[in-house]
Amino acid sequence: MVEKGCAPDLVPYNAIIDSLCKDRFVTEALDLFFKIKSKGILPDVVTYNTLIRGLCMSSRWKEAFMFLNQMLRANVTPNIITFSTLVDGLCREGKVSKAHGVVKLMMQGGIQPNAITYSSLMDGYCLHNQVDQAREIFDQMVSKGCTPTVVTYSILIHCYCKRKRIDEAMRLLDEMRRKGLMPDHFTYSSLIRGLCKAKSPCAAHKFFKDLCASGYSPDVVVYSVLIDGFCKHSCLDMALDLFHEMQKKLLKPNLIVYSTLIDGLFKAGKVKDAKELFSRLSIEGLHPDVFTYTIMVKGLCKERLLDEALKVFRKMEGNGCSPDDCSYNVIIQGYLRHNDLSMATELIDEMVGKGFSADATTVKLVVNNDLLVKKLLSCSKSSQGVKLK
């Protein structure tokens, strides 16, 4: 340690600071940082990088950049990890232009971005559907002699698929294969989702079958994406076939798969099957979340099974899954549509009491009832962004 210029006392402190930052105790990590400085122990690049990462995770950007400047004043040279941490953190919060500025700053300092830096920046643009800008970063990366990785390609493929530019996504897939890069589950799930949206679930299914025939073993996420595509296009039988295929392959469907199928069954009018599938969750060791419960409540309300819907709604809290504003709006709308104003009023009082807001559909259903409108507007949140006409 001494030969490498690292004070022996600093190593355990760095480990503690790292642990505190990972647990989001950034203020405590900063206190320790200043404490070790007061003892005459000089922080190194690892110390600064760790704190910058923690500050980025807590969205404390001003302090993160303050520490970058402090590094320079202390003659501690920032490295690729320093800058990549800032770029990734900024991109995750949608501050892509600032992230791009950090990349320019690091290049001015003689540090070339690596694949991780470029991938983070591309991902930032993709989150804002700026696919052409993401492509520019990709091309810049290649021109600088930085080799794209599976992650880099997958980010751009995902971005193209989101914008329904499936042909460009497929060309990238071919390119990465030619370069000997093996697409991963994320790559394929993006393409399958893109094919479902841009073309048809049948096109996605053909792509899926071709992959399987070539030796690819899909995971639960890939299956769930295709099942979702079939359900959204009212191809319930094909979705159920995939569900059974998963089970035959000993792939355990997750809660997302079950929730998607329950929703699809309700929309197809197969109420009994939807209820049976919901009841299987506990047998399979799965616990419904607020999304699954809300699907059940909505489906039962649509079928005029309001008593059952309320029973499921009340069961949520008993199972440690508190209803959210969406859950309340769904069941209130169910009672309003079936003219049960008494129960709707009770639920509105309950919703307002918990500080939840009414959505536009709920407001529209009560717009001619002055009493209910007043109840909804008594919650400050519900009056924001909703205009009564």
Short mmCIF file of N, CA and C in Angstrom, two decimals, residues 223-358:
data_model
loop_
_atom_site.label_atom_id
_atom_site.label_comp_id
_atom_site.label_asym_id
_atom_site.label_seq_id
_atom_site.Cartn_x
_atom_site.Cartn_y
_atom_site.Cartn_z
N TYR A 223 -40.33 -14.35 -22.57
CA TYR A 223 -41.68 -14.91 -22.68
C TYR A 223 -42.74 -13.89 -22.29
N SER A 224 -42.49 -13.15 -21.21
CA SER A 224 -43.50 -12.20 -20.72
C SER A 224 -43.75 -11.09 -21.74
N VAL A 225 -42.70 -10.67 -22.45
CA VAL A 225 -42.85 -9.63 -23.48
C VAL A 225 -43.74 -10.13 -24.61
N LEU A 226 -43.51 -11.36 -25.05
CA LEU A 226 -44.30 -11.92 -26.15
C LEU A 226 -45.74 -12.19 -25.70
N ILE A 227 -45.92 -12.68 -24.50
CA ILE A 227 -47.27 -12.89 -23.96
C ILE A 227 -48.03 -11.57 -23.89
N ASP A 228 -47.34 -10.53 -23.44
CA ASP A 228 -47.96 -9.20 -23.38
C ASP A 228 -48.37 -8.72 -24.78
N GLY A 229 -47.50 -8.95 -25.76
CA GLY A 229 -47.82 -8.56 -27.14
C GLY A 229 -49.05 -9.27 -27.66
N PHE A 230 -49.15 -10.57 -27.40
CA PHE A 230 -50.33 -11.33 -27.83
C PHE A 230 -51.60 -10.84 -27.14
N CYS A 231 -51.51 -10.59 -25.84
CA CYS A 231 -52.68 -10.12 -25.09
C CYS A 231 -53.15 -8.76 -25.59
N LYS A 232 -52.20 -7.87 -25.87
CA LYS A 232 -52.55 -6.53 -26.35
C LYS A 232 -53.22 -6.57 -27.72
N HIS A 233 -52.94 -7.62 -28.49
CA HIS A 233 -53.54 -7.76 -29.82
C HIS A 233 -54.67 -8.79 -29.82
N SER A 234 -55.19 -9.08 -28.62
CA SER A 234 -56.34 -9.99 -28.46
C SER A 234 -56.07 -11.40 -28.99
N CYS A 235 -54.82 -11.82 -28.95
CA CYS A 235 -54.46 -13.19 -29.35
C CYS A 235 -54.26 -14.02 -28.09
N LEU A 236 -55.35 -14.17 -27.33
CA LEU A 236 -55.25 -14.78 -26.00
C LEU A 236 -54.83 -16.24 -26.06
N ASP A 237 -55.35 -16.99 -27.04
CA ASP A 237 -55.01 -18.42 -27.13
C ASP A 237 -53.51 -18.62 -27.32
N MET A 238 -52.89 -17.77 -28.16
CA MET A 238 -51.45 -17.89 -28.39
C MET A 238 -50.67 -17.51 -27.13
N ALA A 239 -51.20 -16.52 -26.39
CA ALA A 239 -50.56 -16.12 -25.13
C ALA A 239 -50.60 -17.27 -24.13
N LEU A 240 -51.74 -17.94 -24.06
CA LEU A 240 -51.89 -19.07 -23.13
C LEU A 240 -51.01 -20.25 -23.55
N ASP A 241 -50.86 -20.43 -24.87
CA ASP A 241 -49.97 -21.50 -25.36
C ASP A 241 -48.53 -21.26 -24.88
N LEU A 242 -48.10 -20.00 -24.95
CA LEU A 242 -46.76 -19.66 -24.48
C LEU A 242 -46.63 -19.87 -22.98
N PHE A 243 -47.69 -19.54 -22.26
CA PHE A 243 -47.72 -19.74 -20.80
C PHE A 243 -47.51 -21.22 -20.46
N HIS A 244 -48.23 -22.08 -21.18
CA HIS A 244 -48.10 -23.53 -20.94
C HIS A 244 -46.73 -24.04 -21.40
N GLU A 245 -46.21 -23.44 -22.48
CA GLU A 245 -44.88 -23.82 -22.97
C GLU A 245 -43.81 -23.51 -21.92
N MET A 246 -43.96 -22.36 -21.27
CA MET A 246 -43.03 -22.00 -20.19
C MET A 246 -43.03 -23.06 -19.10
N GLN A 247 -44.23 -23.47 -18.71
CA GLN A 247 -44.35 -24.45 -17.63
C GLN A 247 -43.74 -25.79 -18.02
N LYS A 248 -43.92 -26.18 -19.29
CA LYS A 248 -43.32 -27.44 -19.76
C LYS A 248 -41.80 -27.38 -19.71
N LYS A 249 -41.26 -26.17 -19.95
CA LYS A 249 -39.81 -25.99 -19.92
C LYS A 249 -39.28 -25.74 -18.51
N LEU A 250 -40.19 -25.86 -17.54
CA LEU A 250 -39.87 -25.64 -16.12
C LEU A 250 -39.40 -24.21 -15.85
N LEU A 251 -39.90 -23.27 -16.69
CA LEU A 251 -39.67 -21.85 -16.45
C LEU A 251 -40.86 -21.33 -15.65
N LYS A 252 -40.62 -20.86 -14.45
CA LYS A 252 -41.71 -20.43 -13.59
C LYS A 252 -42.20 -19.04 -13.99
N PRO A 253 -43.45 -18.92 -14.47
CA PRO A 253 -43.98 -17.60 -14.82
C PRO A 253 -43.96 -16.68 -13.60
N ASN A 254 -43.60 -15.43 -13.83
CA ASN A 254 -43.55 -14.48 -12.72
C ASN A 254 -44.87 -13.71 -12.60
N LEU A 255 -44.92 -12.79 -11.67
CA LEU A 255 -46.15 -12.05 -11.40
C LEU A 255 -46.59 -11.22 -12.60
N ILE A 256 -45.62 -10.72 -13.37
CA ILE A 256 -45.95 -9.93 -14.56
C ILE A 256 -46.71 -10.78 -15.57
N VAL A 257 -46.25 -12.01 -15.77
CA VAL A 257 -46.92 -12.93 -16.71
C VAL A 257 -48.35 -13.20 -16.25
N TYR A 258 -48.51 -13.53 -14.97
CA TYR A 258 -49.85 -13.80 -14.44
C TYR A 258 -50.76 -12.58 -14.57
N SER A 259 -50.25 -11.41 -14.21
CA SER A 259 -51.06 -10.18 -14.27
C SER A 259 -51.49 -9.89 -15.70
N THR A 260 -50.57 -10.07 -16.65
CA THR A 260 -50.88 -9.84 -18.06
C THR A 260 -51.98 -10.78 -18.54
N LEU A 261 -51.88 -12.04 -18.18
CA LEU A 261 -52.87 -13.03 -18.61
C LEU A 261 -54.22 -12.80 -17.92
N ILE A 262 -54.21 -12.46 -16.66
CA ILE A 262 -55.47 -12.17 -15.95
C ILE A 262 -56.19 -11.01 -16.63
N ASP A 263 -55.44 -9.97 -16.97
CA ASP A 263 -56.01 -8.82 -17.68
C ASP A 263 -56.57 -9.25 -19.04
N GLY A 264 -55.80 -10.06 -19.76
CA GLY A 264 -56.24 -10.54 -21.07
C GLY A 264 -57.50 -11.39 -20.98
N LEU A 265 -57.59 -12.24 -19.97
CA LEU A 265 -58.77 -13.09 -19.77
C LEU A 265 -60.00 -12.25 -19.47
N PHE A 266 -59.86 -11.25 -18.63
CA PHE A 266 -61.00 -10.36 -18.34
C PHE A 266 -61.47 -9.65 -19.61
N LYS A 267 -60.52 -9.15 -20.38
CA LYS A 267 -60.87 -8.43 -21.60
C LYS A 267 -61.55 -9.33 -22.62
N ALA A 268 -61.23 -10.63 -22.56
CA ALA A 268 -61.87 -11.60 -23.47
C ALA A 268 -63.18 -12.13 -22.90
N GLY A 269 -63.57 -11.64 -21.74
CA GLY A 269 -64.82 -12.08 -21.12
C GLY A 269 -64.73 -13.41 -20.40
N LYS A 270 -63.51 -13.91 -20.21
CA LYS A 270 -63.32 -15.20 -19.54
C LYS A 270 -63.07 -14.97 -18.04
N VAL A 271 -64.16 -14.57 -17.38
CA VAL A 271 -64.07 -14.15 -15.98
C VAL A 271 -63.67 -15.31 -15.07
N LYS A 272 -64.28 -16.46 -15.29
CA LYS A 272 -63.99 -17.63 -14.45
C LYS A 272 -62.51 -18.00 -14.54
N ASP A 273 -61.98 -18.00 -15.77
CA ASP A 273 -60.57 -18.35 -15.96
C ASP A 273 -59.65 -17.32 -15.30
N ALA A 274 -60.04 -16.04 -15.39
CA ALA A 274 -59.24 -14.98 -14.78
C ALA A 274 -59.18 -15.16 -13.26
N LYS A 275 -60.33 -15.47 -12.68
CA LYS A 275 -60.39 -15.66 -11.22
C LYS A 275 -59.59 -16.90 -10.79
N GLU A 276 -59.66 -17.95 -11.60
CA GLU A 276 -58.91 -19.17 -11.28
C GLU A 276 -57.40 -18.92 -11.34
N LEU A 277 -56.99 -18.15 -12.35
CA LEU A 277 -55.56 -17.85 -12.49
C LEU A 277 -55.08 -17.00 -11.32
N PHE A 278 -55.92 -16.06 -10.90
CA PHE A 278 -55.58 -15.22 -9.75
C PHE A 278 -55.43 -16.07 -8.48
N SER A 279 -56.32 -17.04 -8.33
CA SER A 279 -56.28 -17.90 -7.14
C SER A 279 -55.05 -18.80 -7.12
N ARG A 280 -54.45 -19.02 -8.30
CA ARG A 280 -53.25 -19.87 -8.38
C ARG A 280 -51.99 -19.17 -7.88
N LEU A 281 -52.05 -17.87 -7.76
CA LEU A 281 -50.86 -17.12 -7.36
C LEU A 281 -50.29 -17.61 -6.03
N SER A 282 -51.16 -17.78 -5.04
CA SER A 282 -50.68 -18.22 -3.73
C SER A 282 -50.11 -19.64 -3.79
N ILE A 283 -50.72 -20.48 -4.64
CA ILE A 283 -50.23 -21.86 -4.81
C ILE A 283 -48.82 -21.85 -5.40
N GLU A 284 -48.58 -20.90 -6.30
CA GLU A 284 -47.27 -20.79 -6.96
C GLU A 284 -46.26 -20.00 -6.13
N GLY A 285 -46.69 -19.58 -4.95
CA GLY A 285 -45.78 -18.83 -4.08
C GLY A 285 -45.58 -17.39 -4.48
N LEU A 286 -46.54 -16.86 -5.25
CA LEU A 286 -46.46 -15.47 -5.69
C LEU A 286 -47.44 -14.61 -4.90
N HIS A 287 -47.05 -13.40 -4.61
CA HIS A 287 -47.91 -12.48 -3.86
C HIS A 287 -48.35 -11.35 -4.78
N PRO A 288 -49.66 -11.18 -4.96
CA PRO A 288 -50.14 -10.10 -5.83
C PRO A 288 -49.65 -8.74 -5.34
N ASP A 289 -49.28 -7.89 -6.28
CA ASP A 289 -48.91 -6.52 -5.91
C ASP A 289 -50.09 -5.60 -6.23
N VAL A 290 -49.91 -4.31 -6.02
CA VAL A 290 -51.02 -3.38 -6.22
C VAL A 290 -51.50 -3.39 -7.67
N PHE A 291 -50.58 -3.63 -8.61
CA PHE A 291 -50.93 -3.69 -10.03
C PHE A 291 -51.85 -4.88 -10.31
N THR A 292 -51.51 -6.04 -9.78
CA THR A 292 -52.32 -7.25 -9.99
C THR A 292 -53.70 -7.10 -9.36
N TYR A 293 -53.74 -6.61 -8.13
CA TYR A 293 -55.02 -6.40 -7.46
C TYR A 293 -55.90 -5.43 -8.24
N THR A 294 -55.30 -4.37 -8.76
CA THR A 294 -56.07 -3.36 -9.50
C THR A 294 -56.64 -3.95 -10.78
N ILE A 295 -55.88 -4.83 -11.43
CA ILE A 295 -56.39 -5.52 -12.63
C ILE A 295 -57.63 -6.34 -12.26
N MET A 296 -57.55 -7.06 -11.15
CA MET A 296 -58.69 -7.86 -10.69
C MET A 296 -59.90 -6.98 -10.39
N VAL A 297 -59.68 -5.90 -9.66
CA VAL A 297 -60.78 -5.00 -9.30
C VAL A 297 -61.42 -4.42 -10.56
N LYS A 298 -60.60 -3.99 -11.50
CA LYS A 298 -61.12 -3.40 -12.75
C LYS A 298 -61.92 -4.42 -13.55
N GLY A 299 -61.38 -5.64 -13.65
CA GLY A 299 -62.07 -6.69 -14.41
C GLY A 299 -63.41 -7.06 -13.78
N LEU A 300 -63.45 -7.18 -12.47
CA LEU A 300 -64.69 -7.53 -11.77
C LEU A 300 -65.71 -6.40 -11.87
N CYS A 301 -65.26 -5.15 -11.77
CA CYS A 301 -66.17 -4.01 -11.92
C CYS A 301 -66.79 -3.98 -13.31
N LYS A 302 -65.97 -4.26 -14.31
CA LYS A 302 -66.47 -4.27 -15.69
C LYS A 302 -67.56 -5.31 -15.88
N GLU A 303 -67.48 -6.41 -15.13
CA GLU A 303 -68.47 -7.49 -15.23
C GLU A 303 -69.63 -7.29 -14.24
N ARG A 304 -69.68 -6.10 -13.63
CA ARG A 304 -70.74 -5.74 -12.67
C ARG A 304 -70.67 -6.57 -11.39
N LEU A 305 -69.54 -7.17 -11.12
CA LEU A 305 -69.37 -7.97 -9.90
C LEU A 305 -68.76 -7.08 -8.82
N LEU A 306 -69.53 -6.07 -8.42
CA LEU A 306 -69.01 -5.04 -7.53
C LEU A 306 -68.70 -5.56 -6.13
N ASP A 307 -69.54 -6.46 -5.63
CA ASP A 307 -69.28 -7.02 -4.30
C ASP A 307 -67.95 -7.77 -4.27
N GLU A 308 -67.71 -8.55 -5.34
CA GLU A 308 -66.44 -9.28 -5.42
C GLU A 308 -65.26 -8.32 -5.57
N ALA A 309 -65.49 -7.26 -6.36
CA ALA A 309 -64.43 -6.27 -6.57
C ALA A 309 -64.06 -5.61 -5.24
N LEU A 310 -65.08 -5.26 -4.45
CA LEU A 310 -64.82 -4.63 -3.16
C LEU A 310 -64.11 -5.59 -2.20
N LYS A 311 -64.49 -6.86 -2.28
CA LYS A 311 -63.86 -7.87 -1.43
C LYS A 311 -62.36 -7.98 -1.75
N VAL A 312 -62.04 -7.99 -3.04
CA VAL A 312 -60.63 -8.05 -3.47
C VAL A 312 -59.90 -6.78 -3.04
N PHE A 313 -60.59 -5.64 -3.21
CA PHE A 313 -60.02 -4.34 -2.83
C PHE A 313 -59.66 -4.31 -1.35
N ARG A 314 -60.59 -4.80 -0.51
CA ARG A 314 -60.35 -4.82 0.94
C ARG A 314 -59.27 -5.84 1.32
N LYS A 315 -59.19 -6.90 0.51
CA LYS A 315 -58.21 -7.95 0.78
C LYS A 315 -56.78 -7.44 0.59
N MET A 316 -56.64 -6.45 -0.27
CA MET A 316 -55.31 -5.90 -0.55
C MET A 316 -54.62 -5.47 0.74
N GLU A 317 -55.29 -4.61 1.48
CA GLU A 317 -54.68 -4.06 2.68
C GLU A 317 -54.42 -5.14 3.72
N GLY A 318 -55.34 -6.10 3.80
CA GLY A 318 -55.17 -7.19 4.74
C GLY A 318 -53.95 -8.03 4.43
N ASN A 319 -53.55 -8.02 3.15
CA ASN A 319 -52.37 -8.78 2.72
C ASN A 319 -51.11 -7.92 2.66
N GLY A 320 -51.20 -6.75 3.27
CA GLY A 320 -50.02 -5.88 3.32
C GLY A 320 -49.71 -5.15 2.04
N CYS A 321 -50.72 -4.99 1.19
CA CYS A 321 -50.53 -4.29 -0.09
C CYS A 321 -51.54 -3.14 -0.15
N SER A 322 -51.13 -1.97 0.25
CA SER A 322 -52.05 -0.84 0.35
C SER A 322 -52.50 -0.36 -1.03
N PRO A 323 -53.80 -0.10 -1.20
CA PRO A 323 -54.29 0.45 -2.47
C PRO A 323 -53.65 1.81 -2.74
N ASP A 324 -53.41 2.10 -4.01
CA ASP A 324 -52.87 3.41 -4.37
C ASP A 324 -53.98 4.24 -5.02
N ASP A 325 -53.61 5.41 -5.54
CA ASP A 325 -54.63 6.27 -6.14
C ASP A 325 -55.30 5.62 -7.34
N CYS A 326 -54.53 4.84 -8.10
CA CYS A 326 -55.10 4.14 -9.26
C CYS A 326 -56.15 3.12 -8.82
N SER A 327 -55.85 2.37 -7.77
CA SER A 327 -56.79 1.36 -7.26
C SER A 327 -58.10 2.02 -6.83
N TYR A 328 -57.99 3.13 -6.10
CA TYR A 328 -59.20 3.84 -5.65
C TYR A 328 -60.01 4.35 -6.84
N ASN A 329 -59.33 4.95 -7.80
CA ASN A 329 -60.04 5.48 -8.97
C ASN A 329 -60.77 4.38 -9.72
N VAL A 330 -60.13 3.22 -9.86
CA VAL A 330 -60.75 2.10 -10.59
C VAL A 330 -62.03 1.63 -9.92
N ILE A 331 -61.99 1.41 -8.60
CA ILE A 331 -63.19 0.90 -7.93
C ILE A 331 -64.27 1.97 -7.80
N ILE A 332 -63.87 3.22 -7.59
CA ILE A 332 -64.85 4.31 -7.55
C ILE A 332 -65.56 4.43 -8.89
N GLN A 333 -64.80 4.35 -9.97
CA GLN A 333 -65.40 4.42 -11.31
C GLN A 333 -66.37 3.27 -11.53
N GLY A 334 -66.02 2.09 -11.00
CA GLY A 334 -66.91 0.94 -11.12
C GLY A 334 -68.26 1.21 -10.48
N TYR A 335 -68.26 1.75 -9.26
CA TYR A 335 -69.51 2.05 -8.57
C TYR A 335 -70.27 3.20 -9.23
N LEU A 336 -69.55 4.20 -9.71
CA LEU A 336 -70.21 5.33 -10.38
C LEU A 336 -70.88 4.88 -11.68
N ARG A 337 -70.20 4.04 -12.44
CA ARG A 337 -70.77 3.58 -13.71
C ARG A 337 -72.02 2.73 -13.50
N HIS A 338 -72.11 2.10 -12.34
CA HIS A 338 -73.28 1.27 -12.06
C HIS A 338 -74.22 1.94 -11.06
N ASN A 339 -74.07 3.28 -10.97
CA ASN A 339 -75.00 4.14 -10.23
C ASN A 339 -75.15 3.81 -8.75
N ASP A 340 -74.10 3.30 -8.16
CA ASP A 340 -74.13 3.07 -6.71
C ASP A 340 -73.40 4.26 -6.06
N LEU A 341 -74.13 5.38 -5.92
CA LEU A 341 -73.53 6.61 -5.42
C LEU A 341 -73.16 6.51 -3.94
N SER A 342 -73.91 5.71 -3.20
CA SER A 342 -73.63 5.58 -1.77
C SER A 342 -72.24 5.00 -1.52
N MET A 343 -71.94 3.88 -2.19
CA MET A 343 -70.63 3.25 -2.01
C MET A 343 -69.52 4.10 -2.64
N ALA A 344 -69.84 4.72 -3.78
CA ALA A 344 -68.86 5.58 -4.44
C ALA A 344 -68.47 6.74 -3.52
N THR A 345 -69.48 7.31 -2.85
CA THR A 345 -69.23 8.42 -1.92
C THR A 345 -68.35 7.98 -0.76
N GLU A 346 -68.65 6.80 -0.22
CA GLU A 346 -67.85 6.28 0.89
C GLU A 346 -66.39 6.10 0.49
N LEU A 347 -66.18 5.56 -0.71
CA LEU A 347 -64.82 5.33 -1.20
C LEU A 347 -64.10 6.63 -1.54
N ILE A 348 -64.86 7.61 -2.04
CA ILE A 348 -64.26 8.92 -2.33
C ILE A 348 -63.78 9.57 -1.03
N ASP A 349 -64.63 9.50 0.01
CA ASP A 349 -64.23 10.04 1.32
C ASP A 349 -62.93 9.37 1.80
N GLU A 350 -62.89 8.06 1.61
CA GLU A 350 -61.72 7.29 2.04
C GLU A 350 -60.48 7.70 1.25
N MET A 351 -60.65 7.85 -0.07
CA MET A 351 -59.54 8.21 -0.94
C MET A 351 -59.01 9.60 -0.59
N VAL A 352 -59.93 10.56 -0.43
CA VAL A 352 -59.53 11.92 -0.09
C VAL A 352 -58.84 11.96 1.27
N GLY A 353 -59.36 11.16 2.21
CA GLY A 353 -58.77 11.09 3.55
C GLY A 353 -57.34 10.59 3.53
N LYS A 354 -57.01 9.77 2.53
CA LYS A 354 -55.64 9.25 2.42
C LYS A 354 -54.74 10.14 1.56
N GLY A 355 -55.33 11.24 1.07
CA GLY A 355 -54.52 12.18 0.29
C GLY A 355 -54.34 11.81 -1.16
N PHE A 356 -55.11 10.82 -1.65
CA PHE A 356 -55.01 10.43 -3.05
C PHE A 356 -55.86 11.36 -3.91
N SER A 357 -55.54 11.42 -5.19
CA SER A 357 -56.24 12.33 -6.09
C SER A 357 -57.10 11.58 -7.10
N ALA A 358 -58.15 12.25 -7.53
CA ALA A 358 -59.02 11.69 -8.56
C ALA A 358 -58.39 11.92 -9.92
#
